[in-house]
Amino acid sequence: MTKTVGDFIVARLYEWGVRRMFGYPGDGINGVFGALQRASEKMQFIQTRHEEMAAFMASAYAKFSGELGVCIATSGPGATHLITGLYDARMDHQPVLAIVGQQARRALGGHYQQELDLAALFRDVASDFVQQASMAAQVRHLVDRAVRIAIARKTVTAIILPNDLQELPYEDPERKHGTVHSGPGYRPPRIVPHNDDLKDAADILNEGKKVAILVGAGALGATDEVIAVADRLQAGAAKALLGKAALPDDLPWVTGSIGLLGTEPSWNLMQDCDTLLMIGSGFPYSEFLPQEGQARGIQIDIKPDMLSLRYPMEINLTGDAAETLRALLPMLKEKREMSWRKEIQKSTEAWWKKLDDRAKVAANPVNPQLVIAELSTRIPDQAIVTSDSGSCANWYARDLKIRRGMMASLSGGLASMGAAVPYAIAAKFAHPDRPVIGLVGDGAMQMNNMAEMITVAKYRAEWSNPCFVICVFNNEDLNQVTWEQRVMEGDPKFDASQKIPDVPYHKFAEMIGLRGIYVAKPEQLGMAWDAAIHSDVPVILEVKTDPEVPPLPPHLTLEQMQHLTKALMTGDSHETSVITGTFRQLFSGLLSK
Ligand SMILES: Cc1ncc(C[n+]2csc(CCOP(=O)(O)OP(=O)(O)O)c2C)c(N)n1
Ligand SMILES: [Mg+2]
């Protein structure tokens, strides 16, 4: 059979190393799906329930595998559905290629059914490269450029394919004027700053008496190097949300997460340091970093546009985190003074103890922090953890103890709801032999994650390690925002927008052939986690959690406290229970600051 444009595209992606793509069909892209069927021994198509989920999976697949993530959808609504997941990849600097269908070339411009201006639609999210093909001889360089740009710049690219073009015979470009002759292949460069610049950075680090390190996603491949540098400088290290797995939490000088979802020792670390070394992080909230002028700053980032963005740095180094730190290490002097690190270790130890105590506070019915505390002691080696946006992201960031060898991620820059299950599915396709655990709020579960459990049921037999647990925090509330409204705006809980229906998530799991476990008593949690982690069928572990346990920043400002008091005094439906009970106990620590 003659090779079609669709066949060529699939074969060229294979040549680039692509082995699977996530998506959903439709007549705008049937020509490529025909090709996928013909190439099914080489290229796996993974069918999701919704195109947004396919794009989240492509983003997470890139995060967990380090390879290009590819998603595919039809014209019109298929293409528009992709957008949120693509922005997730873009905000978190992941290489993702979107392949989308379009109406036939002869119909374009005719207000035709499902005809949208897709190049305009993708112009922002795929601003590095978006092209609509119009000729068979053009698709070779479109694929080569879209893939090379996505992986080299760690960004999103898009190719738009009119449906009639996909079925035409493929032709290589002729050898004549006005043709493009591209080839596949890319070898990433070694990116290390100049020695003189490293030396300048080393001088500052050597002079510092209280060095604080902040790591982000860019440091995920540099664990050994960060540890070596931190030890030599007697530094403490905080972790931005996407850098959670960059350092294990059992190191006594690792202060945990930073920011609104952060910890007290991370706050103290930044407040008291005289030198800040920031590695591979775009952590957005400058108010959690040292005050301008307080600390001398050095930043390492592979993306120059991320430098000196959150704190005015004295030295801005463009480089790969591991390579740069390796080159820097021999220039650093062993610090003899231990008091700064001892201080950090003391406040970190006290903080873990405080978290332990908070998790044990009685709640109605289950304290959400206890869910994570019980997981932390049981989480299997090599596990991959994903979290949704919502209050569980606080517990994930703050309370979950990550060990060496684990991976963890979530929708960071975009902070979108509806990502934890597609992220977990992508983790399984990237590493079928590893246990995967997702943490999801009930609102996020209802949004899209629930439907994606059907995808789990469809593909679970392919995963060699059966451990796949989605833990749903059922608090019948959009809790993160309820607290934000109370604290940031001073508004009482707005039941119309915040309360959500109670749904038996565990029963849904059973209906679709998975296992459901329901916990409404704190003493059942440990056994429930054990059963879920060791189940040979994917599990929804539904826990009835208390919405009145506040997922609040480590240090409330006076203004925020005033807002909160106002909210509680002006008719919050949970006024009584909030002011008494768990709230008071959990707040006692914060209020006394
Ligand atoms: C797509 C999207 N819509 C809205 C938001 C704003 N938002 C952030 S967290 C949250 C509440 C999440 O509720 P739930 O999933 O039940 O988790 P909870 O906070 O109750 O634990 C909302 C509405 C968002 N981040 N993403
Ligand atoms: Mg909720």
XYZ file of C-alpha atoms and ligand atoms in Angstrom:
620
model
C 0.000 0.000 0.000
C 1.196 3.521 -0.735
C 2.461 5.348 2.271
C 0.097 8.156 3.224
C 0.962 11.441 4.896
C -0.495 9.915 8.083
C 1.794 6.868 7.747
C 4.787 9.119 7.219
C 4.042 11.206 10.305
C 3.739 8.145 12.529
C 6.927 6.611 11.063
C 8.861 9.856 11.467
C 7.783 10.205 15.093
C 8.941 6.620 15.626
C 12.286 7.568 14.132
C 12.436 10.390 16.680
C 11.979 7.838 19.462
C 8.261 8.332 20.119
C 6.623 5.036 21.150
C 3.225 6.109 22.456
C 0.722 8.908 22.209
C -2.287 9.854 24.316
C -5.479 11.013 22.693
C -8.990 10.709 21.382
C -10.233 10.172 17.813
C -12.520 12.145 15.529
C -13.056 12.614 11.819
C -10.650 15.526 11.661
C -7.752 13.191 12.430
C -8.901 9.835 11.035
C -6.093 9.722 8.491
C -3.497 9.629 11.263
C -5.525 7.118 13.303
C -5.588 4.804 10.257
C -1.806 5.094 10.190
C -1.622 4.426 13.941
C -3.615 1.252 13.411
C -1.250 0.114 10.653
C 1.742 0.889 12.898
C 0.239 -0.495 16.104
C 3.102 -2.915 16.684
C 5.494 -0.005 16.941
C 3.430 2.880 18.223
C 0.956 2.565 21.080
C -2.153 4.714 21.053
C -3.553 5.308 24.536
C -7.215 6.202 24.560
C -8.258 8.655 27.282
C -11.790 9.793 28.243
C -11.190 13.443 27.341
C -8.599 15.307 25.307
C -7.614 17.532 28.250
C -6.639 14.360 30.069
C -4.549 13.265 27.072
C -2.634 16.538 27.218
C -2.113 16.208 30.992
C -0.825 12.684 30.358
C 1.577 13.934 27.693
C 2.832 16.577 30.123
C 3.241 14.108 32.977
C 4.765 11.476 30.683
C 7.431 14.018 29.769
C 7.988 14.780 33.465
C 8.303 11.160 34.558
C 10.111 9.696 31.527
C 12.241 12.663 30.491
C 11.050 12.074 26.917
C 8.775 13.942 24.542
C 5.077 13.647 25.433
C 2.718 13.428 22.480
C -1.043 13.988 22.434
C -3.424 13.763 19.511
C -6.962 15.046 18.971
C -9.501 15.875 16.321
C -10.355 19.316 14.944
C -12.678 21.795 16.669
C -13.714 20.537 20.135
C -10.912 17.952 20.301
C -8.377 20.704 19.778
C -9.976 23.116 22.248
C -10.137 20.368 24.889
C -6.364 19.915 24.702
C -5.573 23.475 25.699
C -5.467 23.252 29.520
C -3.190 20.218 29.564
C -0.902 21.885 27.043
C -0.653 24.985 29.215
C 0.253 22.704 32.098
C 3.214 21.406 30.067
C 4.160 24.865 28.950
C 4.105 26.384 32.440
C 6.183 23.502 33.842
C 8.654 23.555 30.907
C 7.845 20.120 29.522
C 8.425 18.992 25.931
C 5.029 18.136 24.482
C 3.854 17.855 20.888
C 0.163 18.224 20.045
C -1.075 16.750 16.777
C -4.519 17.983 15.827
C -6.848 17.482 12.906
C -8.478 20.198 10.840
C -11.257 20.338 8.266
C -10.406 19.626 4.620
C -8.308 22.254 2.891
C -11.014 23.004 0.341
C -13.510 23.830 3.126
C -11.254 26.107 5.144
C -12.490 29.651 5.527
C -16.035 28.473 4.890
C -17.394 28.643 8.454
C -17.451 24.879 8.108
C -18.485 22.482 10.848
C -15.749 22.087 13.495
C -13.596 24.554 11.608
C -11.707 26.795 14.003
C -8.653 28.905 13.360
C -6.407 26.404 15.103
C -3.148 28.188 14.367
C -4.595 31.186 16.218
C -5.923 28.948 18.993
C -2.502 27.381 19.639
C -0.545 30.585 18.961
C 0.078 31.308 22.632
C 0.428 27.862 24.187
C 2.634 26.624 21.331
C 4.238 29.954 20.539
C 7.618 28.346 19.804
C 6.185 26.362 16.921
C 2.682 25.953 15.507
C 2.041 25.221 11.854
C -0.835 24.015 9.722
C 0.256 21.735 6.879
C -1.044 22.302 3.398
C 1.132 20.003 1.244
C 2.405 16.439 1.593
C 5.982 17.521 0.906
C 5.819 19.885 3.864
C 5.078 17.469 6.719
C 8.609 16.092 6.985
C 10.082 19.350 8.150
C 7.008 20.178 10.232
C 7.491 16.988 12.263
C 11.257 17.458 12.517
C 10.960 21.049 13.674
C 8.034 20.468 16.039
C 9.875 17.646 17.820
C 13.299 19.267 17.874
C 11.971 22.583 19.168
C 9.818 20.899 21.837
C 12.693 18.869 23.276
C 15.443 21.446 22.840
C 13.456 24.332 24.325
C 11.390 22.190 26.734
C 8.150 23.608 25.470
C 4.911 22.865 23.654
C 4.639 22.655 19.867
C 1.679 21.863 17.619
C 1.077 20.506 14.128
C -2.331 21.016 12.510
C -3.287 18.560 9.806
C -6.258 19.055 7.441
C -8.048 15.711 7.179
C -7.867 15.360 3.387
C -4.105 15.878 3.504
C -3.603 13.025 5.977
C -4.813 10.468 3.411
C -2.824 11.709 0.422
C 0.219 9.741 -0.720
C 3.328 11.014 1.042
C 5.998 12.691 -1.083
C 9.487 13.763 -0.126
C 10.204 17.356 -1.150
C 11.544 17.668 -4.667
C 15.053 18.927 -5.245
C 14.212 22.404 -6.413
C 14.094 25.987 -5.237
C 11.562 26.642 -2.486
C 11.691 23.241 -0.784
C 12.914 22.310 2.683
C 15.165 19.303 3.356
C 15.165 18.433 7.042
C 16.343 15.478 9.082
C 15.582 13.964 12.504
C 17.876 13.826 15.535
C 18.931 15.952 18.453
C 21.704 15.670 20.997
C 21.285 17.998 23.937
C 24.324 20.145 24.684
C 26.251 20.192 27.893
C 25.395 23.560 29.401
C 27.865 24.763 32.017
C 28.764 28.355 32.924
C 32.237 29.750 32.302
C 34.862 29.038 34.954
C 35.267 32.714 35.863
C 31.571 33.004 36.562
C 31.618 29.861 38.667
C 34.548 31.299 40.554
C 32.624 34.516 41.296
C 29.706 32.438 42.551
C 32.028 30.314 44.682
C 33.557 33.421 46.281
C 30.143 34.574 47.454
C 29.176 31.130 48.703
C 32.501 30.821 50.531
C 31.986 34.171 52.228
C 28.414 33.406 53.326
C 27.890 32.398 56.926
C 24.290 31.318 56.569
C 23.681 29.736 53.186
C 20.154 28.774 52.150
C 19.467 26.632 49.092
C 16.184 26.523 47.206
C 15.711 23.655 44.749
C 13.035 23.261 42.087
C 12.222 20.868 39.257
C 15.493 21.782 37.547
C 17.366 20.058 40.379
C 15.515 16.734 40.066
C 18.461 15.097 38.328
C 21.030 16.657 40.651
C 20.301 15.111 44.062
C 23.883 13.970 44.752
C 25.332 17.275 43.616
C 22.946 19.385 45.730
C 23.741 17.245 48.775
C 27.491 17.578 48.202
C 27.289 21.360 47.823
C 24.965 21.753 50.809
C 27.238 19.639 53.014
C 30.321 21.559 52.040
C 28.595 24.882 52.752
C 26.828 23.661 55.901
C 23.668 24.932 54.232
C 20.008 24.166 54.694
C 17.698 23.524 51.739
C 14.049 24.221 51.047
C 12.088 22.706 48.174
C 9.729 24.387 45.734
C 6.635 22.334 44.932
C 7.955 20.805 41.705
C 11.303 20.052 43.330
C 9.791 17.883 46.056
C 11.646 14.773 44.914
C 14.956 16.601 44.386
C 15.967 16.018 48.020
C 14.784 13.300 50.400
C 12.992 14.472 53.541
C 15.029 12.235 55.826
C 18.026 14.570 55.553
C 17.923 16.671 58.727
C 18.845 19.950 56.997
C 16.103 19.677 54.362
C 13.378 22.005 55.583
C 10.685 20.741 53.206
C 8.379 22.779 51.035
C 8.264 26.549 50.799
C 5.537 29.108 50.232
C 1.819 29.043 50.879
C 2.044 25.255 51.021
C 5.309 25.445 52.890
C 6.834 24.802 56.273
C 8.009 26.949 59.181
C 11.674 25.878 58.949
C 11.697 26.854 55.245
C 10.302 30.225 56.247
C 12.951 30.627 58.949
C 15.690 29.495 56.570
C 14.823 32.241 54.111
C 14.234 34.911 56.759
C 17.600 34.361 58.433
C 20.015 33.453 55.632
C 22.744 35.770 54.361
C 23.271 33.918 51.062
C 20.701 32.327 48.738
C 21.568 29.664 46.176
C 18.564 28.968 43.970
C 18.756 25.927 41.688
C 16.303 25.194 38.868
C 13.284 26.882 40.364
C 10.686 29.361 39.213
C 9.002 29.385 42.645
C 6.651 32.333 42.241
C 6.107 33.860 45.695
C 8.918 36.314 46.432
C 7.501 37.154 49.856
C 8.728 33.767 51.050
C 12.286 34.491 49.874
C 14.723 36.757 51.733
C 13.955 40.464 51.653
C 15.795 42.311 48.892
C 19.245 43.215 50.134
C 19.171 40.715 53.007
C 21.030 37.959 51.200
C 23.543 37.752 48.375
C 21.962 35.704 45.612
C 23.210 33.142 43.132
C 20.911 31.384 40.727
C 21.445 28.434 38.417
C 18.872 27.747 35.710
C 18.985 26.074 32.328
C 16.519 28.682 31.046
C 18.061 32.158 31.047
C 14.611 33.751 31.063
C 14.021 32.319 34.547
C 17.043 34.078 36.058
C 16.749 36.908 38.628
C 13.007 36.823 38.356
C 11.976 36.319 41.982
C 14.992 37.791 43.750
C 17.618 40.144 42.347
C 20.602 37.802 42.113
C 24.214 38.908 42.182
C 25.346 36.062 39.944
C 23.059 34.561 37.298
C 24.348 31.292 35.900
C 22.853 29.559 32.893
C 23.517 25.867 33.193
C 22.344 22.355 33.811
C 21.956 21.924 37.585
C 24.015 18.740 38.026
C 26.808 19.776 35.648
C 27.036 23.273 37.115
C 27.126 22.096 40.723
C 29.751 19.489 39.840
C 31.923 22.204 38.335
C 31.300 24.491 41.310
C 32.052 21.953 44.044
C 35.869 21.965 43.805
C 35.828 25.756 44.197
C 33.887 25.626 47.457
C 35.651 25.636 50.802
C 34.568 23.283 53.553
C 32.797 25.435 56.154
C 33.879 24.781 59.708
C 31.191 26.781 61.450
C 28.251 24.467 62.189
C 25.902 26.668 64.209
C 23.693 27.766 61.288
C 23.091 24.213 60.190
C 22.441 23.095 63.731
C 19.815 25.808 64.038
C 18.167 24.627 60.824
C 18.221 21.016 61.946
C 16.691 21.945 65.269
C 13.825 23.885 63.728
C 13.261 21.134 61.144
C 13.127 18.447 63.788
C 10.694 20.487 65.848
C 8.582 21.058 62.758
C 8.269 17.353 61.926
C 7.234 16.755 65.497
C 4.653 19.537 65.213
C 3.279 18.014 62.007
C 3.020 14.686 63.765
C 1.076 16.289 66.580
C -1.194 18.149 64.179
C -1.945 14.930 62.320
C -3.015 13.313 65.560
C -5.512 16.032 66.500
C -9.016 14.588 66.502
C -11.171 15.772 63.617
C -14.603 15.232 62.200
C -14.360 12.490 61.137
C -10.803 12.122 59.768
C -7.995 14.666 59.946
C -6.639 14.977 56.363
C -3.099 15.335 57.707
C -3.389 11.898 59.244
C -4.103 10.472 55.775
C -0.661 11.634 54.662
C 1.064 10.810 57.943
C -0.138 7.207 57.627
C 0.973 7.130 54.000
C 4.432 8.531 54.779
C 5.319 5.530 56.938
C 4.055 3.050 54.345
C 4.915 4.544 51.004
C 6.708 1.866 48.959
C 10.230 2.325 47.611
C 10.399 3.736 44.092
C 6.842 5.029 44.378
C 5.623 7.831 42.134
C 3.221 10.235 43.843
C 0.937 12.689 42.111
C -1.324 15.289 43.643
C -4.224 17.379 42.473
C -4.694 21.076 43.219
C -6.685 21.685 46.344
C -6.078 21.271 50.034
C -4.457 17.882 49.453
C -1.627 19.725 47.669
C -0.860 21.334 51.053
C -0.662 17.959 52.766
C 1.312 16.525 49.853
C 3.772 19.420 49.938
C 4.095 19.753 53.677
C 3.414 16.391 55.290
C 4.462 13.714 52.794
C 7.929 12.359 53.525
C 9.695 11.643 50.279
C 12.598 9.204 50.232
C 15.460 8.713 47.805
C 14.384 7.030 44.561
C 10.814 8.273 44.574
C 9.272 10.648 42.070
C 6.517 13.151 42.663
C 4.754 15.811 40.646
C 1.607 17.792 40.064
C 0.334 20.609 37.918
C 2.683 23.256 39.315
C 2.769 26.461 37.317
C -0.805 26.173 36.101
C -2.036 24.577 39.353
C -4.962 23.089 37.501
C -7.534 20.834 39.066
C -8.145 17.504 37.355
C -4.536 16.445 36.852
C -3.750 13.832 39.513
C -5.313 10.784 37.838
C -4.002 11.501 34.322
C -0.601 12.203 35.899
C -0.777 8.867 37.709
C -1.748 7.049 34.515
C 1.147 8.643 32.642
C 3.467 7.627 35.495
C 2.371 4.007 34.979
C 3.040 4.163 31.242
C 6.457 5.715 31.880
C 7.308 3.217 34.670
C 4.914 0.235 34.672
C 7.069 -1.489 37.300
C 6.697 1.231 39.936
C 3.939 1.779 42.525
C 1.845 4.869 41.794
C -0.211 6.840 44.297
C -2.415 9.835 43.487
C -3.899 12.291 45.994
C -7.134 13.971 44.901
C -9.777 16.248 46.401
C -13.405 15.308 45.862
C -14.030 18.395 43.714
C -11.142 17.504 41.450
C -12.302 13.884 41.386
C -15.723 14.987 40.146
C -14.186 17.315 37.588
C -12.452 14.800 35.307
C -10.367 12.435 37.383
C -13.296 10.125 38.045
C -13.891 9.456 34.370
C -10.193 8.793 33.884
C -10.437 5.870 36.343
C -12.157 4.127 33.416
C -8.864 4.511 31.543
C -7.129 2.888 34.518
C -9.540 -0.062 34.309
C -8.887 -0.314 30.566
C -5.082 -0.423 30.720
C -4.239 -1.809 34.155
C -3.403 -5.299 32.853
C -0.450 -3.807 30.957
C 1.271 -2.560 34.120
C 3.644 -5.100 35.657
C 3.384 -3.574 39.135
C -0.288 -3.603 40.142
C 0.000 -0.912 42.843
C -2.147 2.024 41.724
C -3.962 3.908 44.463
C -6.051 7.042 44.125
C -6.805 8.524 47.529
C -9.866 10.784 47.493
C -10.282 13.344 50.272
C -14.060 13.480 50.520
C -14.825 16.686 52.441
C -17.894 17.737 50.367
C -16.168 21.062 49.881
C -13.913 22.985 47.496
C -11.904 23.404 50.623
C -8.757 25.151 49.451
C -10.806 27.972 48.015
C -13.169 28.051 51.009
C -10.154 28.795 53.195
C -8.696 31.234 50.679
C -11.985 33.143 50.696
C -11.990 33.203 54.484
C -8.367 34.201 54.893
C -7.604 36.320 51.844
C -10.977 38.037 51.347
C -12.425 37.861 54.833
C -15.572 36.261 53.401
C -17.573 33.540 55.092
C -18.013 30.209 53.366
C -20.296 30.678 50.334
C -22.206 27.430 50.336
C -23.554 27.947 46.807
C -20.055 27.936 45.330
C -18.182 25.807 47.863
C -20.309 22.866 48.948
C -20.217 19.914 46.581
C -22.299 16.737 46.375
C -21.303 13.664 48.344
C -20.455 10.880 45.913
C -19.525 7.267 46.810
C -16.183 7.227 44.986
C -15.236 3.816 46.369
C -18.429 2.343 44.981
C -17.707 3.842 41.598
C -14.371 2.006 41.650
C -16.174 -1.266 42.257
C -18.706 -0.560 39.512
C -15.923 -0.334 36.938
C -14.046 -3.435 38.083
C -11.566 -1.781 40.428
C -11.385 -1.980 44.191
C -12.966 0.558 46.547
C -11.994 1.126 50.166
C -13.897 3.523 52.391
C -12.546 5.045 55.585
C -14.592 7.159 57.977
C -12.648 6.473 61.172
C -9.056 7.538 61.782
C -8.107 4.197 63.315
C -8.976 2.457 60.025
C -6.512 4.498 57.982
C -3.330 2.500 58.478
C -4.934 -0.799 57.554
C -6.709 0.806 54.628
C -3.443 2.149 53.195
C -1.825 -1.275 53.641
C -4.681 -2.971 51.836
C -4.672 -0.387 49.053
C -0.915 -0.469 48.494
C -0.838 -4.273 48.399
C -3.961 -4.728 46.289
C -3.504 -6.508 42.977
C -6.225 -4.321 41.476
C -6.135 -0.493 41.286
C -7.879 1.093 44.254
C -9.886 4.176 45.054
C -9.252 4.818 48.733
C -11.981 7.215 49.799
C -11.486 8.996 53.108
C -14.157 11.125 54.732
C -12.070 14.121 55.779
C -12.782 17.171 57.887
C -13.109 20.425 55.896
C -12.441 22.461 59.043
C -8.775 21.576 59.284
C -7.161 24.697 57.834
C -4.652 24.265 54.998
C -3.025 27.573 55.759
C 0.325 29.168 55.055
C 3.006 28.663 57.714
C 2.766 32.276 58.818
C -0.480 34.151 58.557
C -0.109 37.888 58.319
C -1.991 40.123 60.696
C -4.178 41.277 57.834
C -5.054 37.691 56.952
C -5.915 36.971 60.571
C -8.211 39.993 60.626
C -9.929 38.774 57.472
C -10.366 35.349 58.937
C -11.868 36.682 62.122
C -14.247 38.851 60.110
C -15.304 35.862 57.995
C -15.997 33.766 61.015
C -17.940 36.540 62.724
C -20.179 37.315 59.752
C -22.105 34.165 59.310
C -19.870 31.394 58.088
C -22.028 28.289 58.004
C -19.333 26.451 59.898
C -18.888 29.228 62.389
C -19.470 27.178 65.466
C -17.495 24.152 64.497
C -14.675 26.238 63.083
C -14.232 28.399 66.114
C -14.311 25.453 68.429
C -12.840 21.996 68.100
C -10.153 21.125 65.622
C -9.744 24.656 64.400
C -8.707 26.038 67.731
C -6.268 23.248 68.356
C -4.655 23.498 64.976
C -4.488 27.242 65.128
C -2.982 27.529 68.536
C 0.495 27.162 67.065
C -0.074 29.762 64.369
C -1.854 32.289 66.532
C 0.908 32.373 69.066
C 3.459 33.503 66.447
C -9.406 24.003 36.657
C -9.404 24.736 37.954
N -10.532 25.335 38.399
C -10.544 25.986 39.574
C -9.411 26.052 40.341
C -9.425 26.813 41.674
N -9.322 25.843 42.768
C -8.136 25.515 43.329
S -8.286 24.379 44.535
C -9.959 24.324 44.366
C -10.794 23.458 45.250
C -10.493 22.021 45.091
O -11.476 21.284 45.759
P -11.275 19.749 46.014
O -10.769 19.090 44.799
O -12.514 19.207 46.608
O -10.099 19.735 47.070
P -10.139 20.309 48.559
O -9.531 21.663 48.515
O -11.546 20.288 49.015
O -9.305 19.351 49.326
C -10.378 25.182 43.361
C -11.795 25.387 42.988
C -8.242 25.437 39.831
N -7.079 25.466 40.474
N -8.284 24.755 38.669
Mg -12.956 18.831 48.573
